[in-house]
């Protein structure tokens, strides 16, 4: 039986969270004299002198309606990277605990593992970039506290098998983090509707990709009330600034516009995929459920450097597990994509 209390680090379990007089403020106060703000205003013309809502209540309320979940099951972070960091700090004891990952995957899992001095257990994906379920079954016996699954995956662009994800969810005895940063680009692949089935599941999503709000640095985590409470206890008190909260509230009124951007991206992705297949230096274009394409080239570092000289920046993933000579290329505008294609045609 799942016991969250046994997974939480002892120092986190006993941690007394930072609190302010506004944590439970339910109505507008007449005077705010508690946080040593500048009561005269700010040097800029807008009202930036007051601290933002530390729990983003209005954002969570509106987001909950869009996502179909309770606000109590939502964490808003300074990018979803903040949620990843908090999960390490809440559940993984430095130099003692282990974390399971499936490379190639999002590189920040290993970065935060190193920052928190936690051993990473790597089970490489199959040649088709899916979860190696036999490798997972063997590694599960090593007692990892956290398991990260990125689906759709970065950098390979594909979604993991739903059946394999479900096996991990049903058999892993620690916290399972399902990173769905790109899930808006593929229909019916999110586990969010099934969140209540798995009390150890944390789902990560972001406003950076489909919503087109990368500059605001806002990420989402969805989990049980208990896990969200732990994350709220450990996070900095005012982790999401008021400007970000204001713009996110505006964006949540524009779901139709988000859907239009997704559709435009998917159509353009298909066009670029077909064009890339006819270019000699491109050996393979992998199927994508994201806003980028993952391609195998005749010379990954060489093509990367050649494009860079032309002012075109892509991501060289050649040194990553299973990704020899592979590049990750975001879907740009139609003009950008045409320029990219013409440049690749000229590579020799």
Short mmCIF file of C-alpha atoms in Angstrom, two decimals:
data_model
loop_
_atom_site.label_atom_id
_atom_site.label_comp_id
_atom_site.label_asym_id
_atom_site.label_seq_id
_atom_site.Cartn_x
_atom_site.Cartn_y
_atom_site.Cartn_z
CA UNK A 1 0.00 0.00 0.00
CA UNK A 2 1.32 3.44 -0.95
CA UNK A 3 2.61 5.38 2.05
CA UNK A 4 3.64 8.93 1.15
CA UNK A 5 4.99 9.61 4.61
CA UNK A 6 7.70 6.95 4.19
CA UNK A 7 8.93 8.58 0.97
CA UNK A 8 9.29 12.12 2.30
CA UNK A 9 12.69 13.13 3.66
CA UNK A 10 12.62 13.40 7.45
CA UNK A 11 13.79 17.03 7.49
CA UNK A 12 11.03 17.99 5.03
CA UNK A 13 8.42 16.13 7.05
CA UNK A 14 9.29 18.21 10.11
CA UNK A 15 9.87 21.44 8.21
CA UNK A 16 7.92 24.46 9.38
CA UNK A 17 7.05 26.37 6.23
CA UNK A 18 7.71 30.10 5.89
CA UNK A 19 4.47 31.95 6.42
CA UNK A 20 3.27 35.49 6.04
CA UNK A 21 0.24 37.32 7.36
CA UNK A 22 -1.29 37.13 3.88
CA UNK A 23 -1.21 33.36 3.49
CA UNK A 24 -4.85 33.02 4.48
CA UNK A 25 -6.10 36.47 3.57
CA UNK A 26 -9.62 35.95 2.23
CA UNK A 27 -10.62 39.54 1.48
CA UNK A 28 -8.94 42.77 0.47
CA UNK A 29 -7.24 44.35 3.45
CA UNK A 30 -7.58 48.08 4.09
CA UNK A 31 -3.89 48.57 4.90
CA UNK A 32 -0.92 46.34 4.10
CA UNK A 33 1.83 47.04 6.60
CA UNK A 34 3.17 43.53 7.14
CA UNK A 35 5.80 42.84 4.46
CA UNK A 36 7.91 45.99 4.53
CA UNK A 37 6.98 46.93 0.98
CA UNK A 38 7.39 50.43 -0.37
CA UNK A 39 4.00 51.95 0.49
CA UNK A 40 4.65 54.98 -1.74
CA UNK A 41 4.67 52.96 -4.93
CA UNK A 42 7.34 51.81 -7.37
CA UNK A 43 9.81 53.54 -9.65
CA UNK A 44 7.84 52.24 -12.64
CA UNK A 45 4.37 53.55 -13.52
CA UNK A 46 2.61 50.24 -12.81
CA UNK A 47 1.85 48.92 -9.33
CA UNK A 48 4.81 46.65 -8.66
CA UNK A 49 5.37 47.59 -5.04
CA UNK A 50 3.25 44.79 -3.53
CA UNK A 51 4.24 41.14 -3.30
CA UNK A 52 2.19 38.70 -5.42
CA UNK A 53 -0.23 36.11 -4.09
CA UNK A 54 2.14 33.41 -2.74
CA UNK A 55 -0.28 30.60 -3.66
CA UNK A 56 -1.59 31.94 -6.99
CA UNK A 57 -5.17 31.30 -5.87
CA UNK A 58 -6.89 33.04 -8.77
CA UNK A 59 -4.65 31.36 -11.33
CA UNK A 60 -5.27 27.92 -9.82
CA UNK A 61 -9.01 28.50 -9.72
CA UNK A 62 -9.17 29.40 -13.42
CA UNK A 63 -6.63 26.77 -14.46
CA UNK A 64 -8.58 24.12 -12.56
CA UNK A 65 -11.64 24.85 -14.69
CA UNK A 66 -9.62 24.61 -17.90
CA UNK A 67 -7.92 21.35 -16.86
CA UNK A 68 -10.84 19.80 -15.01
CA UNK A 69 -9.01 19.38 -11.70
CA UNK A 70 -9.37 20.86 -8.23
CA UNK A 71 -7.17 23.87 -7.39
CA UNK A 72 -5.96 21.81 -4.43
CA UNK A 73 -4.28 19.46 -6.93
CA UNK A 74 -2.34 22.23 -8.69
CA UNK A 75 1.13 23.66 -8.09
CA UNK A 76 2.31 26.68 -10.09
CA UNK A 77 6.06 27.08 -10.38
CA UNK A 78 8.69 29.35 -11.84
CA UNK A 79 8.80 27.07 -14.87
CA UNK A 80 8.21 23.34 -14.46
CA UNK A 81 11.94 23.11 -13.64
CA UNK A 82 11.10 24.47 -10.20
CA UNK A 83 8.71 21.58 -9.66
CA UNK A 84 11.45 19.10 -10.66
CA UNK A 85 13.85 20.67 -8.19
CA UNK A 86 11.28 20.57 -5.39
CA UNK A 87 10.52 16.91 -6.03
CA UNK A 88 14.21 16.08 -5.60
CA UNK A 89 14.43 18.12 -2.41
CA UNK A 90 11.27 16.65 -0.89
CA UNK A 91 11.81 12.97 -1.64
CA UNK A 92 15.49 12.26 -2.44
CA UNK A 93 17.97 12.15 0.43
CA UNK A 94 21.40 13.33 -0.82
CA UNK A 95 24.04 10.56 -1.09
CA UNK A 96 21.47 7.96 -0.02
CA UNK A 97 18.48 7.80 -2.38
CA UNK A 98 18.32 6.95 -6.08
CA UNK A 99 16.31 8.29 -9.01
CA UNK A 100 15.34 6.32 -12.11
CA UNK A 101 15.43 7.92 -15.59
CA UNK A 102 15.01 6.72 -19.17
CA UNK A 103 17.61 8.40 -21.41
CA UNK A 104 17.67 10.06 -23.81
CA UNK A 105 15.38 12.42 -21.97
CA UNK A 106 15.13 15.94 -20.61
CA UNK A 107 18.59 16.87 -19.36
CA UNK A 108 17.50 18.80 -16.27
CA UNK A 109 16.61 15.59 -14.41
CA UNK A 110 20.29 14.71 -14.30
CA UNK A 111 21.29 18.29 -13.53
CA UNK A 112 19.04 18.40 -10.48
CA UNK A 113 20.22 14.92 -9.54
CA UNK A 114 23.80 16.23 -9.50
CA UNK A 115 22.81 19.41 -7.64
CA UNK A 116 21.08 17.34 -4.97
CA UNK A 117 23.88 14.72 -4.89
CA UNK A 118 21.50 11.89 -5.76
CA UNK A 119 22.51 8.77 -7.69
CA UNK A 120 20.77 8.39 -11.06
CA UNK A 121 19.83 4.94 -12.36
CA UNK A 122 19.65 5.05 -16.16
CA UNK A 123 17.62 2.59 -18.21
CA UNK A 124 18.12 3.60 -21.87
CA UNK A 125 15.09 3.61 -24.12
CA UNK A 126 14.66 1.00 -26.84
CA UNK A 127 15.91 1.65 -30.37
CA UNK A 128 12.37 2.93 -31.09
CA UNK A 129 12.75 5.40 -28.18
CA UNK A 130 10.14 3.68 -26.02
CA UNK A 131 10.47 2.56 -22.39
CA UNK A 132 12.61 -0.56 -22.10
CA UNK A 133 10.17 -2.38 -19.87
CA UNK A 134 12.47 -5.34 -19.19
CA UNK A 135 15.23 -2.95 -18.22
CA UNK A 136 12.78 -1.10 -15.98
CA UNK A 137 11.70 -4.31 -14.26
CA UNK A 138 15.33 -5.11 -13.44
CA UNK A 139 16.15 -1.57 -12.27
CA UNK A 140 13.04 -1.38 -10.07
CA UNK A 141 14.76 -3.71 -7.62
CA UNK A 142 17.44 -1.09 -6.94
CA UNK A 143 15.03 0.87 -4.75
CA UNK A 144 14.78 4.22 -6.51
CA UNK A 145 12.60 6.79 -4.72
CA UNK A 146 11.61 8.78 -7.85
CA UNK A 147 11.04 7.80 -11.48
CA UNK A 148 10.95 10.40 -14.29
CA UNK A 149 9.14 9.69 -17.56
CA UNK A 150 9.06 12.33 -20.28
CA UNK A 151 6.17 11.77 -22.71
CA UNK A 152 6.09 13.11 -25.38
CA UNK A 153 9.81 12.79 -24.99
CA UNK A 154 12.47 15.44 -25.28
CA UNK A 155 14.63 15.21 -27.42
CA UNK A 156 13.16 12.33 -29.48
CA UNK A 157 9.67 13.82 -29.92
CA UNK A 158 7.66 10.62 -29.56
CA UNK A 159 5.10 9.58 -26.96
CA UNK A 160 5.88 6.60 -24.75
CA UNK A 161 3.59 3.57 -24.86
CA UNK A 162 0.58 4.24 -22.64
CA UNK A 163 0.63 0.61 -21.53
CA UNK A 164 4.27 0.83 -20.45
CA UNK A 165 3.67 4.08 -18.56
CA UNK A 166 0.76 2.40 -16.81
CA UNK A 167 2.92 -0.58 -15.83
CA UNK A 168 5.42 1.79 -14.24
CA UNK A 169 2.60 3.57 -12.41
CA UNK A 170 1.19 0.29 -11.11
CA UNK A 171 4.50 -1.24 -10.02
CA UNK A 172 6.87 1.56 -9.01
CA UNK A 173 6.81 2.06 -5.24
CA UNK A 174 8.10 5.62 -5.18
CA UNK A 175 7.05 8.90 -6.80
CA UNK A 176 6.41 8.76 -10.56
CA UNK A 177 6.88 12.08 -12.35
CA UNK A 178 5.26 12.17 -15.78
CA UNK A 179 6.59 15.17 -17.69
CA UNK A 180 3.93 16.19 -20.21
CA UNK A 181 5.47 19.47 -21.36
CA UNK A 182 4.53 18.70 -24.99
CA UNK A 183 1.27 16.84 -24.43
CA UNK A 184 -0.86 19.62 -25.95
CA UNK A 185 0.49 18.65 -29.38
CA UNK A 186 -0.92 15.11 -29.23
CA UNK A 187 -4.56 14.22 -28.53
CA UNK A 188 -5.74 11.95 -25.72
CA UNK A 189 -2.29 11.11 -24.34
CA UNK A 190 -2.41 12.94 -21.00
CA UNK A 191 -2.78 11.00 -17.76
CA UNK A 192 -4.38 14.03 -16.10
CA UNK A 193 -7.91 12.55 -16.22
CA UNK A 194 -6.53 9.56 -14.32
CA UNK A 195 -4.66 11.50 -11.65
CA UNK A 196 -6.86 10.24 -8.81
CA UNK A 197 -6.03 6.60 -9.69
CA UNK A 198 -2.38 7.03 -8.76
CA UNK A 199 -1.62 8.79 -5.43
CA UNK A 200 2.13 8.72 -6.18
CA UNK A 201 1.82 10.40 -9.60
CA UNK A 202 3.02 13.94 -10.33
CA UNK A 203 2.18 15.32 -13.78
CA UNK A 204 4.20 18.25 -15.12
CA UNK A 205 2.93 20.60 -17.81
CA UNK A 206 3.96 24.06 -18.94
CA UNK A 207 2.77 27.35 -20.40
CA UNK A 208 6.00 27.64 -22.40
CA UNK A 209 5.21 25.45 -25.41
CA UNK A 210 1.63 25.27 -26.74
CA UNK A 211 0.60 28.45 -24.92
CA UNK A 212 3.64 30.30 -26.31
CA UNK A 213 4.52 31.91 -22.97
CA UNK A 214 8.12 30.75 -22.45
CA UNK A 215 9.24 34.25 -21.45
CA UNK A 216 6.89 34.26 -18.44
CA UNK A 217 8.47 31.14 -16.87
CA UNK A 218 5.35 29.41 -15.60
CA UNK A 219 4.98 25.67 -15.12
CA UNK A 220 2.31 23.43 -13.65
CA UNK A 221 2.37 20.33 -11.51
CA UNK A 222 -0.70 18.22 -10.79
CA UNK A 223 -0.75 15.72 -7.94
CA UNK A 224 -2.58 14.61 -4.81
CA UNK A 225 -3.46 17.22 -2.19
CA UNK A 226 -0.75 15.79 0.05
CA UNK A 227 2.03 16.09 -2.52
CA UNK A 228 0.92 19.58 -3.57
CA UNK A 229 0.94 20.63 0.10
CA UNK A 230 4.53 19.43 0.43
CA UNK A 231 5.59 21.33 -2.67
CA UNK A 232 3.88 24.47 -1.40
CA UNK A 233 5.65 24.09 1.93
CA UNK A 234 9.12 23.86 0.39
CA UNK A 235 8.86 26.44 -2.40
CA UNK A 236 10.00 30.06 -1.98
CA UNK A 237 7.15 32.18 -0.57
CA UNK A 238 6.59 34.35 -3.67
CA UNK A 239 7.89 32.07 -6.40
CA UNK A 240 5.61 33.24 -9.24
CA UNK A 241 5.65 36.99 -9.81
CA UNK A 242 2.53 39.09 -10.17
CA UNK A 243 3.18 40.00 -13.81
CA UNK A 244 3.32 36.33 -14.74
CA UNK A 245 0.15 35.62 -12.78
CA UNK A 246 -1.64 38.48 -14.51
CA UNK A 247 -0.67 37.30 -18.00
CA UNK A 248 -1.47 33.67 -17.24
CA UNK A 249 -4.97 34.70 -16.16
CA UNK A 250 -5.35 36.48 -19.49
CA UNK A 251 -4.05 33.48 -21.43
CA UNK A 252 -6.53 31.15 -19.74
CA UNK A 253 -9.31 33.18 -21.36
CA UNK A 254 -7.81 32.41 -24.78
CA UNK A 255 -7.93 28.60 -25.00
CA UNK A 256 -9.30 28.83 -28.54
CA UNK A 257 -6.26 30.88 -29.58
CA UNK A 258 -3.96 28.27 -28.00
CA UNK A 259 -5.72 25.56 -30.01
CA UNK A 260 -5.22 27.57 -33.20
CA UNK A 261 -1.50 27.86 -32.48
CA UNK A 262 -1.31 24.11 -31.87
CA UNK A 263 -3.05 23.34 -35.15
CA UNK A 264 -0.80 25.73 -37.07
CA UNK A 265 2.28 24.10 -35.53
CA UNK A 266 1.10 20.57 -36.35
CA UNK A 267 0.33 21.44 -39.98
CA UNK A 268 3.69 23.16 -40.44
CA UNK A 269 5.46 20.28 -38.69
CA UNK A 270 4.01 17.87 -41.24
CA UNK A 271 5.09 20.07 -44.15
CA UNK A 272 8.65 20.40 -42.84
CA UNK A 273 8.86 16.67 -42.14
CA UNK A 274 8.04 15.84 -45.74
CA UNK A 275 10.53 18.38 -47.11
CA UNK A 276 13.33 17.14 -44.84
CA UNK A 277 12.93 13.57 -46.09
CA UNK A 278 14.13 14.63 -49.53
CA UNK A 279 17.35 16.29 -48.33
CA UNK A 280 20.55 14.20 -48.79
CA UNK A 281 22.15 15.11 -45.44
CA UNK A 282 19.04 13.99 -43.54
CA UNK A 283 19.05 10.22 -43.05
CA UNK A 284 15.88 9.90 -40.98
CA UNK A 285 13.08 12.07 -39.63
CA UNK A 286 11.53 10.50 -36.53
CA UNK A 287 7.77 10.69 -35.87
CA UNK A 288 6.92 13.66 -33.63
CA UNK A 289 4.16 14.41 -31.13
CA UNK A 290 5.71 17.76 -30.25
CA UNK A 291 6.53 21.19 -31.70
CA UNK A 292 9.94 19.98 -32.90
CA UNK A 293 11.43 17.35 -35.19
CA UNK A 294 14.20 14.92 -34.31
CA UNK A 295 16.39 14.02 -37.27
CA UNK A 296 19.38 11.78 -37.91
CA UNK A 297 21.98 13.34 -40.19
CA UNK A 298 25.13 12.29 -42.00
CA UNK A 299 27.17 14.36 -39.53
CA UNK A 300 25.37 15.86 -36.54
CA UNK A 301 28.13 18.18 -35.27
CA UNK A 302 29.03 19.16 -38.83
CA UNK A 303 25.47 20.06 -39.83
CA UNK A 304 24.96 21.89 -36.54
CA UNK A 305 28.09 24.02 -37.05
CA UNK A 306 27.21 24.68 -40.68
CA UNK A 307 23.73 25.94 -39.73
CA UNK A 308 25.17 28.02 -36.91
CA UNK A 309 27.45 29.81 -39.37
CA UNK A 310 24.33 30.69 -41.33
CA UNK A 311 22.69 32.11 -38.22
CA UNK A 312 20.34 29.14 -37.73
CA UNK A 313 20.43 27.65 -34.24
CA UNK A 314 19.24 24.08 -33.72
CA UNK A 315 20.14 21.60 -30.95
CA UNK A 316 22.93 19.09 -31.48
CA UNK A 317 22.08 15.95 -29.50
CA UNK A 318 24.90 13.82 -30.97
CA UNK A 319 26.53 13.13 -27.61
CA UNK A 320 23.31 11.98 -25.92
CA UNK A 321 22.53 8.27 -25.43
CA UNK A 322 21.14 6.66 -28.63
CA UNK A 323 21.29 10.00 -30.48
CA UNK A 324 24.48 9.81 -32.53
CA UNK A 325 24.47 12.45 -35.32
CA UNK A 326 20.96 13.58 -34.36
CA UNK A 327 19.63 17.15 -34.26
CA UNK A 328 16.53 18.54 -32.58
CA UNK A 329 14.88 21.19 -34.73
CA UNK A 330 11.97 23.31 -33.49
CA UNK A 331 9.12 24.03 -35.89
CA UNK A 332 9.57 27.67 -36.85
CA UNK A 333 7.44 30.01 -38.89
CA UNK A 334 6.86 29.16 -42.53
CA UNK A 335 9.58 31.60 -43.60
CA UNK A 336 12.06 30.26 -41.04
CA UNK A 337 11.37 26.67 -42.05
CA UNK A 338 11.83 27.43 -45.75
CA UNK A 339 15.16 29.09 -45.00
CA UNK A 340 16.24 26.09 -42.92
CA UNK A 341 15.31 23.66 -45.69
CA UNK A 342 17.21 25.63 -48.33
CA UNK A 343 20.26 25.79 -46.07
CA UNK A 344 20.21 22.04 -45.49
CA UNK A 345 19.95 21.40 -49.23
CA UNK A 346 23.24 23.25 -49.68
CA UNK A 347 25.13 21.27 -47.02
CA UNK A 348 27.96 19.26 -48.54
#
